PDB file of C-alpha atoms in Angstrom:
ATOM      1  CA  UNK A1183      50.502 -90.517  69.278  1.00 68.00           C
ATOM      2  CA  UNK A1184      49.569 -89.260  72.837  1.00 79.00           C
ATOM      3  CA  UNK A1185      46.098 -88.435  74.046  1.00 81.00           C
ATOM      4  CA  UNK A1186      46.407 -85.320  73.973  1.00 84.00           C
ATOM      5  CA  UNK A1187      47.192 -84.859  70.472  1.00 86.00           C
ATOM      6  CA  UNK A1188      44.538 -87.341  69.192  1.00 88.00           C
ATOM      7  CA  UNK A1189      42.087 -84.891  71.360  1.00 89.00           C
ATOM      8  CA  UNK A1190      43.687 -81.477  69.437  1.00 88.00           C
ATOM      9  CA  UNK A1191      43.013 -83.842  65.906  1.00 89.00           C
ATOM     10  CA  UNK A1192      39.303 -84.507  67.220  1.00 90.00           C
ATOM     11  CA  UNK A1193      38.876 -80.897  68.309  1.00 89.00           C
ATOM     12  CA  UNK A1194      40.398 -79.319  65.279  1.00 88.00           C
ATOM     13  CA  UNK A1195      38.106 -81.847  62.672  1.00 90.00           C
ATOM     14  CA  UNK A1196      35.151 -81.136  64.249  1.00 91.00           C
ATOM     15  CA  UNK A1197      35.554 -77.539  64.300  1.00 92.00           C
ATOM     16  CA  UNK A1198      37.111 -77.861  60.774  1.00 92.00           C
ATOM     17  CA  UNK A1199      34.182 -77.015  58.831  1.00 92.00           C
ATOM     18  CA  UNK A1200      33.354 -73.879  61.070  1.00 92.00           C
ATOM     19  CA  UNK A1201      36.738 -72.283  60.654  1.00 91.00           C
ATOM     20  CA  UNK A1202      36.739 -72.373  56.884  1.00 93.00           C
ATOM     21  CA  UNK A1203      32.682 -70.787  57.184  1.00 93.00           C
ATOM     22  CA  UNK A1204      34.586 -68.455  59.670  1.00 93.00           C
ATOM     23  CA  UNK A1205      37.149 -67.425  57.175  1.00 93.00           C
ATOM     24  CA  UNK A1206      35.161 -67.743  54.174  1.00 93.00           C
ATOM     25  CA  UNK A1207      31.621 -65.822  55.179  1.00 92.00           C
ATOM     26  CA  UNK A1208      32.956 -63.223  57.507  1.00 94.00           C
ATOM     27  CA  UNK A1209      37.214 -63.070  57.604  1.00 95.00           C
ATOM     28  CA  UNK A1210      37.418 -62.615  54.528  1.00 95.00           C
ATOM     29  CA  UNK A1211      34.734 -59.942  53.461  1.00 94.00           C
ATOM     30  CA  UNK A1212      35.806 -57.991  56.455  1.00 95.00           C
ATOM     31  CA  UNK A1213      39.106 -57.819  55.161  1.00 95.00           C
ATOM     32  CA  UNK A1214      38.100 -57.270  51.555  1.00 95.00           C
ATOM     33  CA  UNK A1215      36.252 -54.445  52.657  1.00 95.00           C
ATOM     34  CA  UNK A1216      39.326 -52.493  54.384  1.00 96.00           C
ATOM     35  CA  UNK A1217      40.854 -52.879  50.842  1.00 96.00           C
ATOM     36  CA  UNK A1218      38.400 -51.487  49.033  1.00 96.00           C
ATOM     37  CA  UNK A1219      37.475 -48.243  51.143  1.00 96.00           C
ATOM     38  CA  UNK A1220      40.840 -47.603  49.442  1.00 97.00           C
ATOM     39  CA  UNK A1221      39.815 -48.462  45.958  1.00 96.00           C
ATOM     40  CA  UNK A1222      37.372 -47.205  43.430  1.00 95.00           C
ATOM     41  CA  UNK A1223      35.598 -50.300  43.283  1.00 93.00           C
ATOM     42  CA  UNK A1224      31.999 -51.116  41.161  1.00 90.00           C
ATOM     43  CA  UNK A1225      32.054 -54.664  41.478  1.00 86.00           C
ATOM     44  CA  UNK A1226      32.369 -54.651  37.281  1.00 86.00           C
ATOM     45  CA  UNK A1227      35.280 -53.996  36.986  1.00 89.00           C
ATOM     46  CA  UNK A1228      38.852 -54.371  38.803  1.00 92.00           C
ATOM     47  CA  UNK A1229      39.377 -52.293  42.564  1.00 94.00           C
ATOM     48  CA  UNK A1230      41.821 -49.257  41.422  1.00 95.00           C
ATOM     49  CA  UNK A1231      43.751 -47.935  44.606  1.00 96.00           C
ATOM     50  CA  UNK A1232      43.078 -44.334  44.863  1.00 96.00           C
ATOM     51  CA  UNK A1233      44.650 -44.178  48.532  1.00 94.00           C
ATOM     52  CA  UNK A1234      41.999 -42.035  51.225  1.00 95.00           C
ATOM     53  CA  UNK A1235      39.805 -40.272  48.226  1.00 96.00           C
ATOM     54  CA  UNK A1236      36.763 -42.322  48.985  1.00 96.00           C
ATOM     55  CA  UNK A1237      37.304 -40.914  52.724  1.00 96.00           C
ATOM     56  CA  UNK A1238      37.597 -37.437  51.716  1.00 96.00           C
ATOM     57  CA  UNK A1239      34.759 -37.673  49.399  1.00 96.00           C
ATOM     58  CA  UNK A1240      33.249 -38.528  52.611  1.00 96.00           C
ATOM     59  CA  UNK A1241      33.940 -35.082  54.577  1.00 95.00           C
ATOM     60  CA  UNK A1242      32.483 -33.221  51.578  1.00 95.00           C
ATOM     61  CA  UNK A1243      29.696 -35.172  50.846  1.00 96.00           C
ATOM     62  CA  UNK A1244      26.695 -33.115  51.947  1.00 95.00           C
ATOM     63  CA  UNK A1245      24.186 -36.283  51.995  1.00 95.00           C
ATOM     64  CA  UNK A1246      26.634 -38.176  54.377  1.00 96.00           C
ATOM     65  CA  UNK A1247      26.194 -35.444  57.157  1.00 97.00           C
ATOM     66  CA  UNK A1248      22.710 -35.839  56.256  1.00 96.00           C
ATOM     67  CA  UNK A1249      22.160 -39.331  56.949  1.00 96.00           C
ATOM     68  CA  UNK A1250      24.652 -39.699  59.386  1.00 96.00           C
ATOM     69  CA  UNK A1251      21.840 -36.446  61.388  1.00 96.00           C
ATOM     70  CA  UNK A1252      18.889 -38.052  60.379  1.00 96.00           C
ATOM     71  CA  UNK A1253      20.265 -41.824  62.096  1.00 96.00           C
ATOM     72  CA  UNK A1254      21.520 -40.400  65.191  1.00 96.00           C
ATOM     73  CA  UNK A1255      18.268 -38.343  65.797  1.00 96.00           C
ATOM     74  CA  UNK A1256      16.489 -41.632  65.373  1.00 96.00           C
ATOM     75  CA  UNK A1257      18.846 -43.305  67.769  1.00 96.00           C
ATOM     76  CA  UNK A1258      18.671 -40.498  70.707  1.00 96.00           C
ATOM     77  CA  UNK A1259      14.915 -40.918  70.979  1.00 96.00           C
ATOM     78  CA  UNK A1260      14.118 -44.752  69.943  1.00 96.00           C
ATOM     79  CA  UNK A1261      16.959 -45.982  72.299  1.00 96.00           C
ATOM     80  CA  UNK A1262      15.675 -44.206  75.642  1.00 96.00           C
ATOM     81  CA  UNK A1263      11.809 -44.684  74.072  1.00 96.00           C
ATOM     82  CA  UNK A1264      12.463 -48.320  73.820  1.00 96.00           C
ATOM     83  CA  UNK A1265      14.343 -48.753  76.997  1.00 96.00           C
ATOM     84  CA  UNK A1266      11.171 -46.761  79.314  1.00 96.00           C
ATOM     85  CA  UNK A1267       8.658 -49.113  77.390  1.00 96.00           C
ATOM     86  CA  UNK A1268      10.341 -52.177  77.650  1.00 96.00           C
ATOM     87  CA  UNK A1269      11.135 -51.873  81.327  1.00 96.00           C
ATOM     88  CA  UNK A1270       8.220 -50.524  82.074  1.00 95.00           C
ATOM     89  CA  UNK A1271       6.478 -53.831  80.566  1.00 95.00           C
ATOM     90  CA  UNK A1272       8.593 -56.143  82.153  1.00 95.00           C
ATOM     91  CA  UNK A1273       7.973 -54.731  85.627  1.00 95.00           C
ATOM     92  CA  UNK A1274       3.700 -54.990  84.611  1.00 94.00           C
ATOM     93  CA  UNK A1275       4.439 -58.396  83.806  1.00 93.00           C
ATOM     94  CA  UNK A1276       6.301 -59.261  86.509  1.00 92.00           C
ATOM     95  CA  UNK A1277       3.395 -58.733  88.662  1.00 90.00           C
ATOM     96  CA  UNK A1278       1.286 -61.919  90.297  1.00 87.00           C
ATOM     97  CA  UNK A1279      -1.524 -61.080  87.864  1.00 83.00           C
ATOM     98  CA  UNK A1280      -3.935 -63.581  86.602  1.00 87.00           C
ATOM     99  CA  UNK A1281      -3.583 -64.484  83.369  1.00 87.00           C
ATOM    100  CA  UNK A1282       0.435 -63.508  83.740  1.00 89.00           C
ATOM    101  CA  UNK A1283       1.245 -66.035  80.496  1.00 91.00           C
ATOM    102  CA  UNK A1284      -0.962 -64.994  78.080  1.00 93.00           C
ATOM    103  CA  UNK A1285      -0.076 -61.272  78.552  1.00 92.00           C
ATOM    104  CA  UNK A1286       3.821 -61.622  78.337  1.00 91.00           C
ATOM    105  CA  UNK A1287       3.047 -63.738  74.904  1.00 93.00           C
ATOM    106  CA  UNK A1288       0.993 -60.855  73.602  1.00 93.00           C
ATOM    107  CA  UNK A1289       3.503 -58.018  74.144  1.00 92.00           C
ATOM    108  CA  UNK A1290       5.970 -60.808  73.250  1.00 93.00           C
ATOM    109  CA  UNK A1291       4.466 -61.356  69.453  1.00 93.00           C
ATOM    110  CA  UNK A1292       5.091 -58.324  67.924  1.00 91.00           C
ATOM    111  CA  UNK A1293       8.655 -58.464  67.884  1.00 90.00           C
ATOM    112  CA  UNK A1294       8.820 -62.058  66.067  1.00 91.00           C
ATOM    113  CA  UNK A1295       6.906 -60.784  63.258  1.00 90.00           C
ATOM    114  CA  UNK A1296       9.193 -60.024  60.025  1.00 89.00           C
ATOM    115  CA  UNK A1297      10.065 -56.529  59.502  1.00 86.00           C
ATOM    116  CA  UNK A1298       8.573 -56.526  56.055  1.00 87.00           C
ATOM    117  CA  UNK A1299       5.516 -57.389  57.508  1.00 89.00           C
ATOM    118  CA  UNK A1300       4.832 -55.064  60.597  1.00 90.00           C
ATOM    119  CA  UNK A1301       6.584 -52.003  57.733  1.00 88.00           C
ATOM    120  CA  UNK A1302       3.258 -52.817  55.326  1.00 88.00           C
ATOM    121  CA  UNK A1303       1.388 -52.581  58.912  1.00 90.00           C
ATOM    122  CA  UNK A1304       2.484 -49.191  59.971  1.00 91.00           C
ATOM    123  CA  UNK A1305       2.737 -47.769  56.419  1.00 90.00           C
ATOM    124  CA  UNK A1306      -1.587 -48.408  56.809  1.00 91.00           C
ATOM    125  CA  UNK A1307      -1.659 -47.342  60.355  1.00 93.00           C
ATOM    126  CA  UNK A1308       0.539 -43.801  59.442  1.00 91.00           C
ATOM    127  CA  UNK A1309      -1.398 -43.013  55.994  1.00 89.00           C
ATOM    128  CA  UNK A1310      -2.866 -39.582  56.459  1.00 85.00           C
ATOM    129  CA  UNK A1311      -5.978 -40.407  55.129  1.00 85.00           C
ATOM    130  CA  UNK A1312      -7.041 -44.075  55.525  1.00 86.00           C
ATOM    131  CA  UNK A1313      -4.528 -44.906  58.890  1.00 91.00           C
ATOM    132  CA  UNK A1314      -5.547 -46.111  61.965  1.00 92.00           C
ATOM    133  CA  UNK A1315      -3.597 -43.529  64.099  1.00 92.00           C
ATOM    134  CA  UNK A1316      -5.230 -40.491  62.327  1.00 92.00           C
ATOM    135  CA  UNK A1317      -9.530 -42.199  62.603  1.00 92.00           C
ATOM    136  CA  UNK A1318      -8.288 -41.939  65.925  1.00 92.00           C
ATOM    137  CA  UNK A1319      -6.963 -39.003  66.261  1.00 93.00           C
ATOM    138  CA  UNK A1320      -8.945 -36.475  63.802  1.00 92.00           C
ATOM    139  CA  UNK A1321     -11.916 -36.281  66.259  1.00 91.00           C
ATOM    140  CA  UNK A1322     -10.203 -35.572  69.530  1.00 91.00           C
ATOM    141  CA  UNK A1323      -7.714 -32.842  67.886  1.00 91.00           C
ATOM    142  CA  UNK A1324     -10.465 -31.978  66.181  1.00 89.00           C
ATOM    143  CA  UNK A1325     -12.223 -30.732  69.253  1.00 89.00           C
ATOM    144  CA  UNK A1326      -9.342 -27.682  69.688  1.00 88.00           C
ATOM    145  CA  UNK A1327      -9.564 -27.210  66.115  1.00 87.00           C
ATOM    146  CA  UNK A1328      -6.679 -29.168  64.588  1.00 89.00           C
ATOM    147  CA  UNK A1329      -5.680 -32.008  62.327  1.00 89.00           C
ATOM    148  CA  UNK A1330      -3.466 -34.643  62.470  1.00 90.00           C
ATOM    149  CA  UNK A1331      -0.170 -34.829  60.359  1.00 91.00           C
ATOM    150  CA  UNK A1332      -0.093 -37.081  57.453  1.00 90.00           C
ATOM    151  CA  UNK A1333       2.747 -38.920  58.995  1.00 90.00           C
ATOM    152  CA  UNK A1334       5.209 -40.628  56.327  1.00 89.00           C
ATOM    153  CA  UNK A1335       3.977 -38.026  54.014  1.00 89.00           C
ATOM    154  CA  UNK A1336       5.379 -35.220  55.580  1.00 91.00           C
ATOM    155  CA  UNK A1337       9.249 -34.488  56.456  1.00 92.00           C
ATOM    156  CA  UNK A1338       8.555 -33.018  59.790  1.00 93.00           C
ATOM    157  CA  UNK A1339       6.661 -35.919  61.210  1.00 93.00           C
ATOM    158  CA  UNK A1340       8.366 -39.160  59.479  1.00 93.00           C
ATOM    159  CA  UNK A1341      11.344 -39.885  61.777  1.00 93.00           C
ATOM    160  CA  UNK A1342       9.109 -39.772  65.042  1.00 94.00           C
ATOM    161  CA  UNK A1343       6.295 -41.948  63.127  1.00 94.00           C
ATOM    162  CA  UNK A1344       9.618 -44.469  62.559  1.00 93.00           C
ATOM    163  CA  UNK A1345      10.628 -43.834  66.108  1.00 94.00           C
ATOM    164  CA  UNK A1346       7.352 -44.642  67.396  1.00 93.00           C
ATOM    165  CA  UNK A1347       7.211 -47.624  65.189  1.00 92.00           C
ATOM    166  CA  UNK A1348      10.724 -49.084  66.662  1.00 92.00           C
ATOM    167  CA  UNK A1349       8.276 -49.579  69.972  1.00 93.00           C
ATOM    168  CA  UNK A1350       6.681 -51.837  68.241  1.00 91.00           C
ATOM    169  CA  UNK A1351       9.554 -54.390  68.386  1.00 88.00           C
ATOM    170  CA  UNK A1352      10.139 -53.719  72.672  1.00 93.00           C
ATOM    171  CA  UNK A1353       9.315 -57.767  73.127  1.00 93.00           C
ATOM    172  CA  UNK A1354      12.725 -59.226  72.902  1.00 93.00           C
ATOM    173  CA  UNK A1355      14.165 -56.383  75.518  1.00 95.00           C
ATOM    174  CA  UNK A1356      11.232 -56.735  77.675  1.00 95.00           C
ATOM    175  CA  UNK A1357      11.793 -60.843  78.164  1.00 94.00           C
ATOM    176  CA  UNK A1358      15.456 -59.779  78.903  1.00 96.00           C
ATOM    177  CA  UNK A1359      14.564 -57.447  81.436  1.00 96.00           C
ATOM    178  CA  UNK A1360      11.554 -59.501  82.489  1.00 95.00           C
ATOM    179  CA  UNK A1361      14.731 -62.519  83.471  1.00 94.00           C
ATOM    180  CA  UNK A1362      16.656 -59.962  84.880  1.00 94.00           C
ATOM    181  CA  UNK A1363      14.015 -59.210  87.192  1.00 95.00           C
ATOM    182  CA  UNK A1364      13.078 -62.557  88.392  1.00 93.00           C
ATOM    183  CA  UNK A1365      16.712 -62.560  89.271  1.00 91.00           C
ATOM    184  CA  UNK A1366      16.712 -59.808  92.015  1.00 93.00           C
ATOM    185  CA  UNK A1367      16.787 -61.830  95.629  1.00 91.00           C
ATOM    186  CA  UNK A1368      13.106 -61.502  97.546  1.00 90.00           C
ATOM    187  CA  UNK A1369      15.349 -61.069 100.115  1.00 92.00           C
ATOM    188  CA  UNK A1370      16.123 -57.466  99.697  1.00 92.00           C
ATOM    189  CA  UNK A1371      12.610 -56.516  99.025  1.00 92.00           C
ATOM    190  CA  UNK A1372      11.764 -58.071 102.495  1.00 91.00           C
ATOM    191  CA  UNK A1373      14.584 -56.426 104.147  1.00 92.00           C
ATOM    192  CA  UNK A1374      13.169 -53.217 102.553  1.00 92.00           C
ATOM    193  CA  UNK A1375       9.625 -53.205 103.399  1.00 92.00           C
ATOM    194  CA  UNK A1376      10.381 -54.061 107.429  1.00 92.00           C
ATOM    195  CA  UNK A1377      12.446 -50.725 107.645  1.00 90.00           C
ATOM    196  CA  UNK A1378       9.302 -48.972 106.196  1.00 90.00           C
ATOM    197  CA  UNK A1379      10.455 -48.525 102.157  1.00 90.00           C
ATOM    198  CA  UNK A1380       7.479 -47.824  99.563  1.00 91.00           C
ATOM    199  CA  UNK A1381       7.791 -49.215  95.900  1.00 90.00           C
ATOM    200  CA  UNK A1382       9.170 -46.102  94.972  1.00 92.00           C
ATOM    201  CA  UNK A1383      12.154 -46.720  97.446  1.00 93.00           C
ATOM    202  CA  UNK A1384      12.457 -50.382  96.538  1.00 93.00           C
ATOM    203  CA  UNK A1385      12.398 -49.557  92.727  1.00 93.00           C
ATOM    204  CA  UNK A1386      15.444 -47.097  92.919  1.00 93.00           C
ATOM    205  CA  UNK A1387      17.547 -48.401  95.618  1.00 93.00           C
ATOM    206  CA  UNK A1388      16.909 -52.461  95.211  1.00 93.00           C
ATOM    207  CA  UNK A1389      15.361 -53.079  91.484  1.00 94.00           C
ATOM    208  CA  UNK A1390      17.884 -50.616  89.436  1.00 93.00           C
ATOM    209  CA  UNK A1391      21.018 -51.265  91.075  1.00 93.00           C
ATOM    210  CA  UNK A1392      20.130 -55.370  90.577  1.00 94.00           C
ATOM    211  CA  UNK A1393      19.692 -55.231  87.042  1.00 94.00           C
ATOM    212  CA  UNK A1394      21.928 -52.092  86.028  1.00 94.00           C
ATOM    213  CA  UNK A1395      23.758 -54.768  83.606  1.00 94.00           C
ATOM    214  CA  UNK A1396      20.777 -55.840  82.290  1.00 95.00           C
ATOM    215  CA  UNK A1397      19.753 -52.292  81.570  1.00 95.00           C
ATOM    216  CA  UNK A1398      23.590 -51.353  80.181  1.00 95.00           C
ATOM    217  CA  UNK A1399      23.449 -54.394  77.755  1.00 95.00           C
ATOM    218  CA  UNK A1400      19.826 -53.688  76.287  1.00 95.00           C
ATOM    219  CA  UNK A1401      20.876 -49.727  75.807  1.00 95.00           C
ATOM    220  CA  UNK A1402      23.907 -51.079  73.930  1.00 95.00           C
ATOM    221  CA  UNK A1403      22.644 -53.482  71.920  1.00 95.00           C
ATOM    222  CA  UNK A1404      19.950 -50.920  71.149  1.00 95.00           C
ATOM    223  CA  UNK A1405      22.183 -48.153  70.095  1.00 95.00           C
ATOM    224  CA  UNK A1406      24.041 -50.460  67.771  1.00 95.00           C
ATOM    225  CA  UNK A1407      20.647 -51.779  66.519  1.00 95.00           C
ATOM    226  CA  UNK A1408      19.346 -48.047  66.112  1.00 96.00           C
ATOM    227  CA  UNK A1409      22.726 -46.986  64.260  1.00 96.00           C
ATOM    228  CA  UNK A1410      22.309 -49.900  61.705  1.00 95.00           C
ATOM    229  CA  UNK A1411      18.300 -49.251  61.281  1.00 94.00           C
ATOM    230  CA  UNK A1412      17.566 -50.266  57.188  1.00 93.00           C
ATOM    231  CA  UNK A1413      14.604 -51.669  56.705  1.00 89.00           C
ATOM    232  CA  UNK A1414      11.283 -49.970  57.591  1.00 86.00           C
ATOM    233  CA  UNK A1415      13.238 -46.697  55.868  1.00 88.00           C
ATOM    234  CA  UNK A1416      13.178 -48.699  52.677  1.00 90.00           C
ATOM    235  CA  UNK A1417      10.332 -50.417  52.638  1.00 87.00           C
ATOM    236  CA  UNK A1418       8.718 -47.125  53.800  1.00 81.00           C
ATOM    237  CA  UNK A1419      10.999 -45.037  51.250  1.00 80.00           C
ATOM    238  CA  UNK A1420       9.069 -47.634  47.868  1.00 79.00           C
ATOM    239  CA  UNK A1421      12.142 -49.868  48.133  1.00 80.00           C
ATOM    240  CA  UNK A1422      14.413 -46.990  46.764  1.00 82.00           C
ATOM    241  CA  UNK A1423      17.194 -45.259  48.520  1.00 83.00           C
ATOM    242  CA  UNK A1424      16.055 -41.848  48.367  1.00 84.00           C
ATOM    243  CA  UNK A1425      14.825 -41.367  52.402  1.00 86.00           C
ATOM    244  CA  UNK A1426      11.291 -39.951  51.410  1.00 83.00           C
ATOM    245  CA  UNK A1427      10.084 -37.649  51.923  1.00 88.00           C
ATOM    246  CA  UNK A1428      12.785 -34.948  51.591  1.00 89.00           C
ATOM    247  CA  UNK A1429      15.296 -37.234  52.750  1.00 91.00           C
ATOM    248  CA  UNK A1430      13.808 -37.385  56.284  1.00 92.00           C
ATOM    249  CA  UNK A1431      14.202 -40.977  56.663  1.00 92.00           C
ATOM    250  CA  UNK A1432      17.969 -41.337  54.573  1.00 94.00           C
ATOM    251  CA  UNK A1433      19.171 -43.344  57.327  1.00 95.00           C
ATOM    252  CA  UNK A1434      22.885 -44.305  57.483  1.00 96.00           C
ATOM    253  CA  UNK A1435      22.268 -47.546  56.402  1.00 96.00           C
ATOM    254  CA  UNK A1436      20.003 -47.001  53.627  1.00 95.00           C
ATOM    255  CA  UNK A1437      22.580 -44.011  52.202  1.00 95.00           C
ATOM    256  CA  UNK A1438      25.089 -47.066  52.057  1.00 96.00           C
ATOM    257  CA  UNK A1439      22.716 -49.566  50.546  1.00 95.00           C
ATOM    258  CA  UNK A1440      22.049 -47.313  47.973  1.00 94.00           C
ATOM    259  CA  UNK A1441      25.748 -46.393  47.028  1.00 95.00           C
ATOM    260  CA  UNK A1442      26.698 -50.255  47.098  1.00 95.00           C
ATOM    261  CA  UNK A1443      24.130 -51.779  45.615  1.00 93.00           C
ATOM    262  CA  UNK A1444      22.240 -49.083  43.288  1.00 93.00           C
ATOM    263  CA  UNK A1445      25.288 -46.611  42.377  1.00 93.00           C
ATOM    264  CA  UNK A1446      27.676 -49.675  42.223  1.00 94.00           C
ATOM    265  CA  UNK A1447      30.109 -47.572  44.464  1.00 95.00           C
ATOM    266  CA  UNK A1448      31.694 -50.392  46.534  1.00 95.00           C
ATOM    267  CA  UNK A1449      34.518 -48.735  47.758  1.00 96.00           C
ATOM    268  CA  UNK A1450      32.451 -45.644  48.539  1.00 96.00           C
ATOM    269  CA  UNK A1451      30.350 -47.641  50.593  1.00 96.00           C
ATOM    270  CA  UNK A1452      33.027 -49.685  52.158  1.00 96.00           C
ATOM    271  CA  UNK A1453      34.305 -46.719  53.368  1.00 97.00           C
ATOM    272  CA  UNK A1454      30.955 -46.038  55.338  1.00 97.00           C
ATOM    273  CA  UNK A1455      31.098 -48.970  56.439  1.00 97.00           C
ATOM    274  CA  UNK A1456      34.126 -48.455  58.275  1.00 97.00           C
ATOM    275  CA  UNK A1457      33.255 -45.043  59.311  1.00 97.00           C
ATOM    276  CA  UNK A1458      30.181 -46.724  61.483  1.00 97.00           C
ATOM    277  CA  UNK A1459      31.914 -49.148  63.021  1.00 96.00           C
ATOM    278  CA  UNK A1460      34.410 -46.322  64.250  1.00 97.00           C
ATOM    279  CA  UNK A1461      31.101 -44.448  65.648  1.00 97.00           C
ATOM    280  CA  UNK A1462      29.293 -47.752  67.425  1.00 96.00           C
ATOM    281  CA  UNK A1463      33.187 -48.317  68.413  1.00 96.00           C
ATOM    282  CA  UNK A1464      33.762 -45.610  69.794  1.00 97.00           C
ATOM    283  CA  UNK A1465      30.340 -45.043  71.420  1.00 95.00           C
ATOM    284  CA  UNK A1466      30.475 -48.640  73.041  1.00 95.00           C
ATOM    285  CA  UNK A1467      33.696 -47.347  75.041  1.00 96.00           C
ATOM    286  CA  UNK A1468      32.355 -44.122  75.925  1.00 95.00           C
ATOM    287  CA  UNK A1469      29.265 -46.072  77.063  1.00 93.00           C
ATOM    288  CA  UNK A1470      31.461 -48.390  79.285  1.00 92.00           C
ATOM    289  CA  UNK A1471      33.168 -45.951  80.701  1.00 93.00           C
ATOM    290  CA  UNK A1472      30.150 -43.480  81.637  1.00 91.00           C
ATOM    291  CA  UNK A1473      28.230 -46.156  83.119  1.00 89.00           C
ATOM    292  CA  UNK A1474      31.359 -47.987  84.991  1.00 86.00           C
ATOM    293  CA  UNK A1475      29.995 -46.676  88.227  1.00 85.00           C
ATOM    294  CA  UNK A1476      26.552 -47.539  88.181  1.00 85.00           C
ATOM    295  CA  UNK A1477      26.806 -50.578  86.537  1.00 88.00           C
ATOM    296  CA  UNK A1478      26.662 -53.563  89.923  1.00 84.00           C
ATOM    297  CA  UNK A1479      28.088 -56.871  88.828  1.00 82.00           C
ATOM    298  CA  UNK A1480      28.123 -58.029  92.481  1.00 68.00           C
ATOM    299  CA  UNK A1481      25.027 -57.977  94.772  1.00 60.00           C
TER     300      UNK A1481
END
């Protein structure tokens, strides 16, 4: 046996057991899943093929449009929110401050805690009558003679109380950005400031250009994060799938929880499935493609 094919035997039995998770865990249920958007599947029983019904249920379905509204207005405002904050942080923190580590752990800490846990948070910090937000809030509104919303109560006001709660979680984009600005060469700064360039100057023409891919991967990954958001909607929502109040907060996501898992609709919910993966598809390459020329790979 040559040495080369004793190193493919090594390579291929060490990665053995990784290849059959591969196939197993992820292959396979992707796969399944194509099938059954076809199918009118309820896990009880056996899939029936009923061809592209579950799709054209789809186009009719009223609460589809709904969700499918409700998750991309929470996307348009968190993403940009989110990507302001974050930056904004990193450059703060960036500064030769005293006390530098301790402050970048602090804004850092939030976004490690478990969703479930910073949801039961907010849900005390948005209620109308006993939240944080509103004992702050009552007495200076107060003073032009008006009162605060009641937050998750109220279907005007519960998709920016979520949006304002996705800040929350800025800390893992801010460390990104926070590396991606260590990265820019002092050089260019130096350069800058002996031809007479303010910070403004050396922000737009020297800081944004430097980490443009930094910015284009957080936006992404934030967009795809925002399109799949679940969990403070149904913790929020009393662990049900109905998007309280008024079906504000009947995110994407939660709509096709609740079909799969509550309505036993598996190949209705497959079918979402795919449906969302055509949007964040489709928006990744339109993403690419818009940003192309501002995006600098090479300094």
């Amino acid at each position: 046996m040559t040495q080369s094919r004793r190193q493919l035997r090594a390579g291929l039995g060490y990665t053995a057991l990784w290849v059959v998770g591969l196939g197993v865990f992820t292959a396979y249920p992707v796969l399944a899943s194509v099938y059954y958007s076809f199918c009118d599947y309820s896990v009880l029983t056996s899939p029936v093929w009923i061809g592209t019904e579950n799709y054209q249920r789809l186009w009719h379905d009223d609460l589809f449009w709904r969700a499918l509204r409700n998750t991309l207005y929470f996307a348009v405002f968190s993403v940009p929110l989110g990507a302001i904050v974050s930056l904004s942080l990193a450059l703060l923190l960036n500064q030769d401050v005293r006390g530098r580590p301790f402050f970048r752990a602090l804004f850092y800490l939030p976004s490690i805690v478990p969703a479930v846990a910073s949801s039961m948070l907010w849900l005390w910090i948005f209620n109308g009558q006993y939240g944080l937000l509103n004992f702050v809030l009552t007495p200076i509104l107060g003073v032009v003679g008006l009162q605060p919303p009641i937050w998750l109560a109220d279907p005007n006001w519960a998709k920016p109380a979520l949006v304002m709660m996705s800040l929350w979680g800025v800390g893992n984009s801010m460390i990104i950005y926070l590396a991606g600005l260590q990265d820019v060469p002092k050089e260019l700064y130096e350069s800058a400031e002996i031809d007479g360039a303010g910070p403004w100057r050396k922000f737009w023409h020297i800081t944004l250009p430097c980490i443009s891919p930094v910015i284009y991967f957080n936006v992404l990954m934030g967009t795809i994060g925002a399109l799949q958001v679940f969990t403070q909607a149904f913790i929020m929502s009393g662990g049900t799938d109905d998007g309280s109040p008024a079906r504000s907060t009947l995110f994407y996501a939660l709509y096709l929880f609740g079909q799969a898992f509550y309505q036993l609709r598996m190949g209705y919910a497959s079918a979402m499935a795919w449906i969302l993966f055509v949007i964040i598809v489709s928006l990744t390459w339109l993403a690419t493609k818009l940003s192309a020329r501002h995006v600098h790979y090479n300094r």
